[in-house]
Amino acid sequence: MDRRSVADELLEQTIVGSFSRIGIGLRRRVFAWPPFTGGSLDGRTVLITGPTSGLGRAATDALAALGARVILVGPSQDRLAGVRNALVAAHGVDRFPIVVADMGSLASVRAAVTRVLETESRLDVLIDNAGAIFQERIEGPDGIEATFTTLVVGPFVLVSDLLQLLQRTPGSRVISVTSGGMYSQRLHLDDLEWRSEPFSGSRAYARAKRAQVALVREWARRLGPRGIVINAMHPGWVATPGLAESLPGLYGLIRPLLRTPAEGADTIVWLAAAADARVRSGALFVDRRPRPFDRIPTTRLSATDRRRLWEMVVGLSGMPDPLPER
Ligand SMILES: NC(=O)c1ccc[n+]([C@@H]2O[C@H](COP(=O)([O-])OP(=O)(O)OC[C@H]3O[C@@H](n4cnc5c(N)ncnc54)[C@H](OP(=O)(O)O)[C@@H]3O)[C@@H](O)[C@H]2O)c1
């Protein structure tokens, strides 16, 4: 390992160092990241969920600046229109279609996919970014606990139903935005929807994020060499409206250490645009480098657990298995 990698690994051991703005500042300097090449996404199509706020908005701005056609997916027509208008004003062209979808409703996700398939002939990058923390246990219109639908089952249906379009697009990529909070939680496969245990919004969120990453690994295994590369990333701690609203205590405490949304979105943009980001699939990235899936041995999910999770999510989605085992 070279000296830069040793420094990076030491930083990764310290959660505050790695997750805060200190982490990205040091890594940017140590590895001398080159700027993204202007026009590198000309002619490419990116779909992003949650482009109206925080990380999604910062990633959208950066991807649009690199030339991408960006499909904006979110629950509010008005908020999406606000982002599209700002992008059209900034770039002078309208390559920013709007698709209304609530990731917490499978019917809504399916309707969004139908719209995308009607208008798009390629999909180079799909970014599963939308996220929220629910303070109480509620069930969405599909009768599934809302955190698990919004962060896991909804995105699973989105990727599954867009799989053929992704497969037809050479070099396509799927990026899942997860959270370092997942390191703190073990997934309870016998109670994914908090039917037995007293509900905790922040723990439900962290477990759903762990499930999301486990599914990324399972997607990568099942896709094999089919051309689509799928990876997860976590952005560190980022000053976004989402963090301020859902975890105000943490936000106040670590405010000076928070990354800007552009810093938090850097690895999303890198995974979407950089040639060397396509060499791995089924990995978890932080600051452009693959990282461990666990920090505590008891949170580890075996390959059998991941297969079981996949089958449970397929069951909840109500659709046939998109990539059945042979
Ligand atoms: N901020 C952090 O420190 C941090 C750390 C780790 C991971 N993350 C992850 O990063 C991602 C973005 O978070 P953020 O901090 O940028 O949050 P944010 O500012 O609250 O933005 C969340 C975005 O998700 C959209 N969204 C929420 N619920 C949705 C639903 N049911 N269907 C479709 N879209 C929905 C929102 O759309 P509307 O505005 O239209 O409602 C908004 O565009 C999330 O997955 C989050 O878990 C954030």
mmCIF file of C-alpha atoms and ligand atoms in Angstrom:
data_model
loop_
_atom_site.group_PDB
_atom_site.id
_atom_site.type_symbol
_atom_site.label_atom_id
_atom_site.label_comp_id
_atom_site.label_asym_id
_atom_site.label_seq_id
_atom_site.Cartn_x
_atom_site.Cartn_y
_atom_site.Cartn_z
ATOM 1 C CA MET A 1 0.000 0.000 0.000
ATOM 2 C CA ASP A 2 1.404 3.420 -0.894
ATOM 3 C CA ARG A 3 1.669 6.248 1.638
ATOM 4 C CA ARG A 4 -1.432 8.013 0.318
ATOM 5 C CA SER A 5 -3.531 4.876 0.768
ATOM 6 C CA VAL A 6 -2.185 4.377 4.296
ATOM 7 C CA ALA A 7 -3.200 7.949 5.172
ATOM 8 C CA ASP A 8 -6.627 7.366 3.628
ATOM 9 C CA GLU A 9 -7.120 4.110 5.552
ATOM 10 C CA LEU A 10 -6.107 5.738 8.842
ATOM 11 C CA LEU A 11 -8.649 8.497 8.184
ATOM 12 C CA GLU A 12 -11.305 5.884 7.442
ATOM 13 C CA GLN A 13 -10.769 4.333 10.878
ATOM 14 C CA THR A 14 -11.852 7.562 12.573
ATOM 15 C CA ILE A 15 -15.530 8.115 11.871
ATOM 16 C CA VAL A 16 -15.413 11.873 12.460
ATOM 17 C CA GLY A 17 -12.355 12.263 10.260
ATOM 18 C CA SER A 18 -13.816 10.235 7.421
ATOM 19 C CA PHE A 19 -17.455 11.381 7.439
ATOM 20 C CA SER A 20 -16.857 15.096 8.010
ATOM 21 C CA ARG A 21 -15.613 17.824 5.680
ATOM 22 C CA ILE A 22 -12.117 17.100 7.018
ATOM 23 C CA GLY A 23 -12.229 13.705 5.267
ATOM 24 C CA ILE A 24 -13.059 14.935 1.812
ATOM 25 C CA GLY A 25 -10.728 17.947 2.139
ATOM 26 C CA LEU A 26 -7.745 15.741 2.995
ATOM 27 C CA ARG A 27 -8.560 13.080 0.407
ATOM 28 C CA ARG A 28 -9.002 15.645 -2.346
ATOM 29 C CA ARG A 29 -5.559 17.033 -1.564
ATOM 30 C CA VAL A 30 -3.770 13.721 -0.954
ATOM 31 C CA PHE A 31 -5.074 12.067 -4.127
ATOM 32 C CA ALA A 32 -5.056 15.284 -6.215
ATOM 33 C CA TRP A 33 -8.413 14.479 -7.790
ATOM 34 C CA PRO A 34 -8.554 16.005 -11.257
ATOM 35 C CA PRO A 35 -11.666 18.076 -12.047
ATOM 36 C CA PHE A 36 -14.416 16.293 -13.970
ATOM 37 C CA THR A 37 -13.975 16.709 -17.719
ATOM 38 C CA GLY A 38 -16.488 19.197 -19.169
ATOM 39 C CA GLY A 39 -18.825 17.580 -21.693
ATOM 40 C CA SER A 40 -17.971 14.063 -20.481
ATOM 41 C CA LEU A 41 -21.690 13.232 -20.209
ATOM 42 C CA ASP A 42 -22.751 14.807 -23.514
ATOM 43 C CA GLY A 43 -25.334 12.541 -25.111
ATOM 44 C CA ARG A 44 -25.759 10.501 -21.902
ATOM 45 C CA THR A 45 -28.992 10.176 -19.968
ATOM 46 C CA VAL A 46 -29.089 10.125 -16.170
ATOM 47 C CA LEU A 47 -32.166 9.490 -14.040
ATOM 48 C CA ILE A 48 -32.020 10.742 -10.453
ATOM 49 C CA THR A 49 -34.557 10.436 -7.642
ATOM 50 C CA GLY A 50 -34.708 13.276 -5.132
ATOM 51 C CA PRO A 51 -33.176 16.038 -7.310
ATOM 52 C CA THR A 52 -35.005 18.886 -5.562
ATOM 53 C CA SER A 53 -32.945 19.173 -2.380
ATOM 54 C CA GLY A 54 -29.595 18.539 -0.698
ATOM 55 C CA LEU A 55 -27.363 15.902 -2.265
ATOM 56 C CA GLY A 56 -29.677 15.144 -5.164
ATOM 57 C CA ARG A 57 -29.823 18.796 -6.140
ATOM 58 C CA ALA A 58 -26.028 19.169 -5.961
ATOM 59 C CA ALA A 59 -25.503 15.982 -8.006
ATOM 60 C CA THR A 60 -28.074 17.136 -10.566
ATOM 61 C CA ASP A 61 -26.350 20.504 -11.003
ATOM 62 C CA ALA A 62 -22.969 18.809 -11.480
ATOM 63 C CA LEU A 63 -24.263 16.163 -13.924
ATOM 64 C CA ALA A 64 -26.155 18.782 -15.936
ATOM 65 C CA ALA A 65 -22.963 20.861 -16.118
ATOM 66 C CA LEU A 66 -21.147 17.811 -17.561
ATOM 67 C CA GLY A 67 -23.682 17.734 -20.401
ATOM 68 C CA ALA A 68 -26.074 14.989 -19.268
ATOM 69 C CA ARG A 69 -29.752 14.823 -20.057
ATOM 70 C CA VAL A 70 -31.104 14.516 -16.507
ATOM 71 C CA ILE A 71 -34.511 12.951 -15.804
ATOM 72 C CA LEU A 72 -35.768 14.527 -12.591
ATOM 73 C CA VAL A 73 -37.869 12.135 -10.484
ATOM 74 C CA GLY A 74 -39.679 13.282 -7.348
ATOM 75 C CA PRO A 75 -43.052 13.498 -5.644
ATOM 76 C CA SER A 76 -43.870 17.159 -6.333
ATOM 77 C CA GLN A 77 -44.482 18.501 -9.841
ATOM 78 C CA ASP A 78 -43.942 22.078 -8.574
ATOM 79 C CA ARG A 79 -40.618 21.380 -6.881
ATOM 80 C CA LEU A 80 -39.389 19.428 -9.900
ATOM 81 C CA ALA A 81 -40.464 22.264 -12.197
ATOM 82 C CA GLY A 82 -38.492 24.717 -10.032
ATOM 83 C CA VAL A 83 -35.321 22.655 -10.536
ATOM 84 C CA ARG A 84 -35.934 22.220 -14.262
ATOM 85 C CA ASN A 85 -36.486 25.970 -14.730
ATOM 86 C CA ALA A 86 -33.236 26.737 -12.906
ATOM 87 C CA LEU A 87 -31.338 24.194 -15.033
ATOM 88 C CA VAL A 88 -32.810 25.509 -18.290
ATOM 89 C CA ALA A 89 -31.853 29.051 -17.249
ATOM 90 C CA ALA A 90 -28.301 27.915 -16.435
ATOM 91 C CA HIS A 91 -27.700 25.819 -19.588
ATOM 92 C CA GLY A 92 -29.961 27.434 -22.165
ATOM 93 C CA VAL A 93 -31.486 24.125 -23.301
ATOM 94 C CA ASP A 94 -34.207 21.890 -21.931
ATOM 95 C CA ARG A 95 -32.723 18.436 -21.476
ATOM 96 C CA PHE A 96 -34.337 18.002 -18.062
ATOM 97 C CA PRO A 97 -37.601 16.049 -18.241
ATOM 98 C CA ILE A 98 -39.741 15.778 -15.132
ATOM 99 C CA VAL A 99 -41.294 12.528 -13.931
ATOM 100 C CA VAL A 100 -43.502 12.669 -10.841
ATOM 101 C CA ALA A 101 -43.080 9.646 -8.565
ATOM 102 C CA ASP A 102 -43.401 8.824 -4.899
ATOM 103 C CA MET A 103 -40.851 6.126 -4.087
ATOM 104 C CA GLY A 104 -43.112 5.074 -1.226
ATOM 105 C CA SER A 105 -45.833 3.886 -3.630
ATOM 106 C CA LEU A 106 -45.120 0.992 -5.978
ATOM 107 C CA ALA A 107 -47.938 2.021 -8.331
ATOM 108 C CA SER A 108 -46.403 5.480 -8.558
ATOM 109 C CA VAL A 109 -42.946 4.030 -9.284
ATOM 110 C CA ARG A 110 -44.400 1.787 -12.009
ATOM 111 C CA ALA A 111 -46.270 4.715 -13.583
ATOM 112 C CA ALA A 112 -42.996 6.684 -13.606
ATOM 113 C CA VAL A 113 -41.186 3.819 -15.333
ATOM 114 C CA THR A 114 -43.918 3.690 -17.985
ATOM 115 C CA ARG A 115 -43.340 7.395 -18.677
ATOM 116 C CA VAL A 116 -39.581 6.946 -18.876
ATOM 117 C CA LEU A 117 -39.906 3.993 -21.270
ATOM 118 C CA GLU A 118 -42.244 6.020 -23.499
ATOM 119 C CA THR A 119 -39.783 8.869 -23.922
ATOM 120 C CA GLU A 120 -36.255 7.505 -23.447
ATOM 121 C CA SER A 121 -34.214 5.346 -25.784
ATOM 122 C CA ARG A 122 -31.229 4.981 -23.451
ATOM 123 C CA LEU A 123 -30.388 5.155 -19.742
ATOM 124 C CA ASP A 124 -26.717 5.513 -18.917
ATOM 125 C CA VAL A 125 -26.975 6.172 -15.192
ATOM 126 C CA LEU A 126 -29.722 5.554 -12.633
ATOM 127 C CA ILE A 127 -29.196 7.248 -9.249
ATOM 128 C CA ASP A 128 -31.305 6.025 -6.326
ATOM 129 C CA ASN A 129 -30.882 9.039 -4.063
ATOM 130 C CA ALA A 130 -34.306 9.936 -2.591
ATOM 131 C CA GLY A 131 -34.548 9.346 1.127
ATOM 132 C CA ALA A 132 -36.457 10.255 4.248
ATOM 133 C CA ILE A 133 -36.726 9.300 7.903
ATOM 134 C CA PHE A 134 -40.199 8.513 9.283
ATOM 135 C CA GLN A 135 -40.620 9.317 12.975
ATOM 136 C CA GLU A 136 -43.507 6.883 13.405
ATOM 137 C CA ARG A 137 -44.313 3.514 11.926
ATOM 138 C CA ILE A 138 -46.719 4.031 9.057
ATOM 139 C CA GLU A 139 -47.603 1.833 6.132
ATOM 140 C CA GLY A 140 -47.750 3.154 2.579
ATOM 141 C CA PRO A 141 -50.439 2.379 -0.003
ATOM 142 C CA ASP A 142 -48.940 -1.094 -0.599
ATOM 143 C CA GLY A 143 -49.298 -2.029 3.067
ATOM 144 C CA ILE A 144 -45.493 -2.053 3.533
ATOM 145 C CA GLU A 145 -43.747 -0.053 6.283
ATOM 146 C CA ALA A 146 -42.973 3.357 4.742
ATOM 147 C CA THR A 147 -39.187 3.519 5.374
ATOM 148 C CA PHE A 148 -38.700 0.109 3.825
ATOM 149 C CA THR A 149 -40.842 0.947 0.786
ATOM 150 C CA THR A 150 -39.241 4.334 0.147
ATOM 151 C CA LEU A 151 -35.624 3.236 0.604
ATOM 152 C CA VAL A 152 -35.722 -0.393 -0.498
ATOM 153 C CA VAL A 153 -38.777 -1.807 -2.283
ATOM 154 C CA GLY A 154 -39.574 1.307 -4.368
ATOM 155 C CA PRO A 155 -35.981 1.625 -5.669
ATOM 156 C CA PHE A 156 -35.885 -2.159 -6.267
ATOM 157 C CA VAL A 157 -38.962 -1.881 -8.511
ATOM 158 C CA LEU A 158 -37.455 1.162 -10.254
ATOM 159 C CA VAL A 159 -34.231 -0.686 -11.118
ATOM 160 C CA SER A 160 -36.047 -3.920 -12.035
ATOM 161 C CA ASP A 161 -38.478 -2.236 -14.393
ATOM 162 C CA LEU A 162 -35.717 -0.197 -16.047
ATOM 163 C CA LEU A 163 -33.353 -3.148 -16.331
ATOM 164 C CA GLN A 164 -33.925 -3.756 -20.048
ATOM 165 C CA LEU A 165 -33.328 -0.106 -20.896
ATOM 166 C CA LEU A 166 -30.137 -0.157 -18.806
ATOM 167 C CA GLN A 167 -29.054 -3.381 -20.504
ATOM 168 C CA ARG A 168 -29.582 -1.868 -23.945
ATOM 169 C CA THR A 169 -27.341 1.090 -23.014
ATOM 170 C CA PRO A 170 -23.625 0.276 -23.262
ATOM 171 C CA GLY A 171 -21.654 1.040 -20.103
ATOM 172 C CA SER A 172 -24.682 1.735 -17.914
ATOM 173 C CA ARG A 173 -24.361 2.313 -14.177
ATOM 174 C CA VAL A 174 -26.653 2.217 -11.151
ATOM 175 C CA ILE A 175 -25.720 4.197 -8.030
ATOM 176 C CA SER A 176 -27.395 3.773 -4.644
ATOM 177 C CA VAL A 177 -26.981 6.559 -2.099
ATOM 178 C CA THR A 178 -26.765 4.925 1.294
ATOM 179 C CA SER A 179 -25.786 6.197 4.733
ATOM 180 C CA GLY A 180 -22.904 5.600 7.139
ATOM 181 C CA GLY A 181 -25.707 5.110 9.695
ATOM 182 C CA MET A 182 -26.068 1.596 8.299
ATOM 183 C CA TYR A 183 -22.832 0.629 10.049
ATOM 184 C CA SER A 184 -24.620 0.889 13.404
ATOM 185 C CA GLN A 185 -27.411 -1.595 12.646
ATOM 186 C CA ARG A 186 -27.879 -5.275 12.000
ATOM 187 C CA LEU A 187 -30.683 -6.171 9.624
ATOM 188 C CA HIS A 188 -33.512 -8.147 11.262
ATOM 189 C CA LEU A 189 -34.596 -10.410 8.432
ATOM 190 C CA ASP A 190 -37.446 -11.822 10.511
ATOM 191 C CA ASP A 191 -38.886 -8.363 11.176
ATOM 192 C CA LEU A 192 -38.005 -6.146 8.210
ATOM 193 C CA GLU A 193 -41.137 -4.078 8.689
ATOM 194 C CA TRP A 194 -41.003 -3.540 12.458
ATOM 195 C CA ARG A 195 -44.107 -5.592 13.208
ATOM 196 C CA SER A 196 -42.651 -7.072 16.450
ATOM 197 C CA GLU A 197 -40.082 -4.583 17.730
ATOM 198 C CA PRO A 198 -41.027 -1.071 18.985
ATOM 199 C CA PHE A 199 -40.433 1.302 16.047
ATOM 200 C CA SER A 200 -37.469 3.696 15.936
ATOM 201 C CA GLY A 201 -37.321 6.005 12.907
ATOM 202 C CA SER A 202 -33.560 6.433 12.903
ATOM 203 C CA ARG A 203 -32.897 2.702 13.358
ATOM 204 C CA ALA A 204 -35.478 1.806 10.685
ATOM 205 C CA TYR A 205 -33.657 4.202 8.355
ATOM 206 C CA ALA A 206 -30.222 2.723 9.166
ATOM 207 C CA ARG A 207 -31.476 -0.848 8.679
ATOM 208 C CA ALA A 208 -33.165 0.035 5.391
ATOM 209 C CA LYS A 209 -29.868 1.548 4.221
ATOM 210 C CA ARG A 210 -28.103 -1.688 5.167
ATOM 211 C CA ALA A 211 -30.713 -3.623 3.181
ATOM 212 C CA GLN A 212 -30.168 -1.287 0.218
ATOM 213 C CA VAL A 213 -26.423 -2.053 0.209
ATOM 214 C CA ALA A 214 -27.014 -5.803 0.637
ATOM 215 C CA LEU A 215 -29.261 -5.658 -2.433
ATOM 216 C CA VAL A 216 -26.615 -3.763 -4.410
ATOM 217 C CA ARG A 217 -24.260 -6.687 -3.742
ATOM 218 C CA GLU A 218 -26.937 -9.178 -4.754
ATOM 219 C CA TRP A 219 -27.761 -7.217 -7.939
ATOM 220 C CA ALA A 220 -24.060 -7.196 -8.849
ATOM 221 C CA ARG A 221 -23.745 -10.948 -8.248
ATOM 222 C CA ARG A 222 -26.852 -11.760 -10.295
ATOM 223 C CA LEU A 223 -26.010 -9.318 -13.102
ATOM 224 C CA GLY A 224 -22.546 -10.808 -13.420
ATOM 225 C CA PRO A 225 -20.881 -9.675 -16.625
ATOM 226 C CA ARG A 226 -24.107 -8.290 -18.159
ATOM 227 C CA GLY A 227 -22.608 -4.833 -18.594
ATOM 228 C CA ILE A 228 -24.517 -2.928 -15.924
ATOM 229 C CA VAL A 229 -22.299 -1.811 -13.057
ATOM 230 C CA ILE A 230 -24.074 -1.185 -9.728
ATOM 231 C CA ASN A 231 -22.468 0.392 -6.675
ATOM 232 C CA ALA A 232 -23.436 2.089 -3.430
ATOM 233 C CA MET A 233 -21.875 5.191 -1.919
ATOM 234 C CA HIS A 234 -22.337 7.026 1.340
ATOM 235 C CA PRO A 235 -21.826 10.772 1.330
ATOM 236 C CA GLY A 236 -20.564 11.345 4.875
ATOM 237 C CA TRP A 237 -22.321 13.983 7.005
ATOM 238 C CA VAL A 238 -23.777 16.682 4.782
ATOM 239 C CA ALA A 239 -25.516 19.998 5.505
ATOM 240 C CA THR A 240 -28.850 19.357 3.771
ATOM 241 C CA PRO A 241 -32.463 20.248 4.585
ATOM 242 C CA GLY A 242 -33.073 16.512 5.088
ATOM 243 C CA LEU A 243 -30.457 16.193 7.838
ATOM 244 C CA ALA A 244 -31.512 19.464 9.511
ATOM 245 C CA GLU A 245 -35.175 18.381 9.632
ATOM 246 C CA SER A 246 -34.830 14.710 10.495
ATOM 247 C CA LEU A 247 -31.906 14.824 12.951
ATOM 248 C CA PRO A 248 -31.832 18.430 14.293
ATOM 249 C CA GLY A 249 -29.823 17.428 17.397
ATOM 250 C CA LEU A 250 -27.018 15.828 15.372
ATOM 251 C CA TYR A 251 -27.174 18.673 12.836
ATOM 252 C CA GLY A 252 -26.657 21.318 15.563
ATOM 253 C CA LEU A 253 -23.893 19.335 17.230
ATOM 254 C CA ILE A 254 -21.746 18.685 14.173
ATOM 255 C CA ARG A 255 -22.722 21.740 12.067
ATOM 256 C CA PRO A 256 -19.122 23.055 11.649
ATOM 257 C CA LEU A 257 -17.963 19.622 10.499
ATOM 258 C CA LEU A 258 -20.654 19.038 7.879
ATOM 259 C CA ARG A 259 -19.777 18.730 4.213
ATOM 260 C CA THR A 260 -21.419 20.984 1.669
ATOM 261 C CA PRO A 261 -23.985 19.249 -0.588
ATOM 262 C CA ALA A 262 -21.480 19.473 -3.486
ATOM 263 C CA GLU A 263 -18.818 17.748 -1.360
ATOM 264 C CA GLY A 264 -21.314 15.072 -0.286
ATOM 265 C CA ALA A 265 -22.364 14.512 -3.911
ATOM 266 C CA ASP A 266 -18.803 14.274 -5.248
ATOM 267 C CA THR A 267 -18.668 10.467 -5.226
ATOM 268 C CA ILE A 268 -22.125 10.249 -6.853
ATOM 269 C CA VAL A 269 -20.851 12.365 -9.733
ATOM 270 C CA TRP A 270 -17.588 10.409 -9.901
ATOM 271 C CA LEU A 271 -19.433 7.058 -9.999
ATOM 272 C CA ALA A 272 -21.673 8.457 -12.746
ATOM 273 C CA ALA A 273 -19.022 10.067 -14.917
ATOM 274 C CA ALA A 274 -15.495 8.734 -14.341
ATOM 275 C CA ALA A 275 -14.102 5.979 -16.562
ATOM 276 C CA ASP A 276 -12.194 4.394 -13.667
ATOM 277 C CA ALA A 277 -15.384 4.200 -11.567
ATOM 278 C CA ARG A 278 -16.670 1.375 -13.777
ATOM 279 C CA VAL A 279 -14.041 -1.166 -12.819
ATOM 280 C CA ARG A 280 -15.940 -2.537 -9.802
ATOM 281 C CA SER A 281 -19.511 -3.613 -9.215
ATOM 282 C CA GLY A 282 -21.263 -4.448 -5.943
ATOM 283 C CA ALA A 283 -18.985 -2.200 -3.864
ATOM 284 C CA LEU A 284 -19.584 0.553 -1.292
ATOM 285 C CA PHE A 285 -17.676 3.782 -1.985
ATOM 286 C CA VAL A 286 -16.810 6.742 0.201
ATOM 287 C CA ASP A 287 -14.762 9.559 -1.277
ATOM 288 C CA ARG A 288 -14.104 7.656 -4.514
ATOM 289 C CA ARG A 289 -12.667 4.537 -2.837
ATOM 290 C CA PRO A 290 -14.251 1.184 -1.961
ATOM 291 C CA ARG A 291 -14.865 0.693 1.755
ATOM 292 C CA PRO A 292 -15.859 -2.193 4.022
ATOM 293 C CA PHE A 293 -19.536 -3.167 4.317
ATOM 294 C CA ASP A 294 -19.241 -3.566 8.096
ATOM 295 C CA ARG A 295 -17.462 -1.893 10.958
ATOM 296 C CA ILE A 296 -18.926 -4.220 13.604
ATOM 297 C CA PRO A 297 -18.726 -8.008 13.007
ATOM 298 C CA THR A 298 -22.289 -8.617 14.334
ATOM 299 C CA THR A 299 -23.852 -6.578 11.508
ATOM 300 C CA ARG A 300 -22.417 -8.840 8.788
ATOM 301 C CA LEU A 301 -24.888 -10.434 6.365
ATOM 302 C CA SER A 302 -23.913 -13.749 4.812
ATOM 303 C CA ALA A 303 -24.437 -14.558 1.133
ATOM 304 C CA THR A 304 -27.415 -16.694 2.213
ATOM 305 C CA ASP A 305 -28.878 -13.735 4.149
ATOM 306 C CA ARG A 306 -28.516 -11.525 1.087
ATOM 307 C CA ARG A 307 -30.257 -14.084 -1.123
ATOM 308 C CA ARG A 308 -33.045 -14.368 1.443
ATOM 309 C CA LEU A 309 -33.422 -10.580 1.570
ATOM 310 C CA TRP A 310 -33.625 -10.468 -2.231
ATOM 311 C CA GLU A 311 -36.405 -13.059 -2.250
ATOM 312 C CA MET A 312 -38.316 -11.207 0.482
ATOM 313 C CA VAL A 313 -38.087 -7.927 -1.422
ATOM 314 C CA VAL A 314 -39.217 -9.640 -4.629
ATOM 315 C CA GLY A 315 -42.191 -10.962 -2.638
ATOM 316 C CA LEU A 316 -43.042 -7.506 -1.284
ATOM 317 C CA SER A 317 -42.728 -5.962 -4.746
ATOM 318 C CA GLY A 318 -45.434 -8.291 -6.094
ATOM 319 C CA MET A 319 -43.541 -8.846 -9.352
ATOM 320 C CA PRO A 320 -41.638 -11.794 -10.776
ATOM 321 C CA ASP A 321 -37.966 -12.090 -9.828
ATOM 322 C CA PRO A 322 -36.110 -9.750 -12.247
ATOM 323 C CA LEU A 323 -32.977 -11.940 -12.162
ATOM 324 C CA PRO A 324 -33.868 -15.437 -10.966
ATOM 325 C CA GLU A 325 -31.085 -17.854 -10.014
ATOM 326 C CA ARG A 326 -30.411 -20.348 -12.750
HETATM 327 N N1 LIG B 1 -27.474 14.597 4.520
HETATM 328 C C1 LIG B 1 -26.708 13.631 5.015
HETATM 329 O O1 LIG B 1 -25.838 13.862 5.884
HETATM 330 C C2 LIG B 1 -26.851 12.225 4.513
HETATM 331 C C3 LIG B 1 -26.022 11.255 5.082
HETATM 332 C C4 LIG B 1 -26.134 9.948 4.634
HETATM 333 C C5 LIG B 1 -27.024 9.621 3.629
HETATM 334 N N2 LIG B 1 -27.837 10.584 3.098
HETATM 335 C C6 LIG B 1 -28.770 10.163 2.050
HETATM 336 O O2 LIG B 1 -28.670 11.037 0.954
HETATM 337 C C7 LIG B 1 -29.899 11.052 0.238
HETATM 338 C C8 LIG B 1 -30.332 12.487 0.038
HETATM 339 O O3 LIG B 1 -30.547 13.056 1.328
HETATM 340 P P1 LIG B 1 -30.511 14.620 1.625
HETATM 341 O O4 LIG B 1 -29.791 14.765 2.915
HETATM 342 O O5 LIG B 1 -30.066 15.352 0.432
HETATM 343 O O6 LIG B 1 -32.059 14.863 1.944
HETATM 344 P P2 LIG B 1 -33.107 16.000 1.511
HETATM 345 O O7 LIG B 1 -32.469 17.319 1.501
HETATM 346 O O8 LIG B 1 -34.277 15.795 2.438
HETATM 347 O O9 LIG B 1 -33.554 15.561 0.058
HETATM 348 C C9 LIG B 1 -34.305 14.387 -0.103
HETATM 349 C C10 LIG B 1 -34.807 14.264 -1.510
HETATM 350 O O10 LIG B 1 -35.550 13.037 -1.602
HETATM 351 C C11 LIG B 1 -36.833 13.311 -2.130
HETATM 352 N N3 LIG B 1 -37.817 12.402 -1.541
HETATM 353 C C12 LIG B 1 -38.149 12.249 -0.243
HETATM 354 N N4 LIG B 1 -39.126 11.346 -0.119
HETATM 355 C C13 LIG B 1 -39.409 10.903 -1.366
HETATM 356 C C14 LIG B 1 -40.326 9.975 -1.892
HETATM 357 N N5 LIG B 1 -41.173 9.299 -1.107
HETATM 358 N N6 LIG B 1 -40.359 9.777 -3.217
HETATM 359 C C15 LIG B 1 -39.519 10.448 -4.049
HETATM 360 N N7 LIG B 1 -38.640 11.352 -3.616
HETATM 361 C C16 LIG B 1 -38.584 11.581 -2.286
HETATM 362 C C17 LIG B 1 -37.136 14.741 -1.749
HETATM 363 O O11 LIG B 1 -38.112 15.253 -2.639
HETATM 364 P P3 LIG B 1 -39.079 16.505 -2.194
HETATM 365 O O12 LIG B 1 -38.158 17.606 -1.792
HETATM 366 O O13 LIG B 1 -39.861 16.823 -3.394
HETATM 367 O O14 LIG B 1 -39.903 15.972 -1.069
HETATM 368 C C18 LIG B 1 -35.776 15.384 -1.905
HETATM 369 O O15 LIG B 1 -35.540 15.726 -3.253
HETATM 370 C C19 LIG B 1 -30.874 10.220 1.069
HETATM 371 O O16 LIG B 1 -30.971 8.922 0.549
HETATM 372 C C20 LIG B 1 -30.242 10.208 2.433
HETATM 373 O O17 LIG B 1 -30.648 9.083 3.167
HETATM 374 C C21 LIG B 1 -27.785 11.874 3.528
#
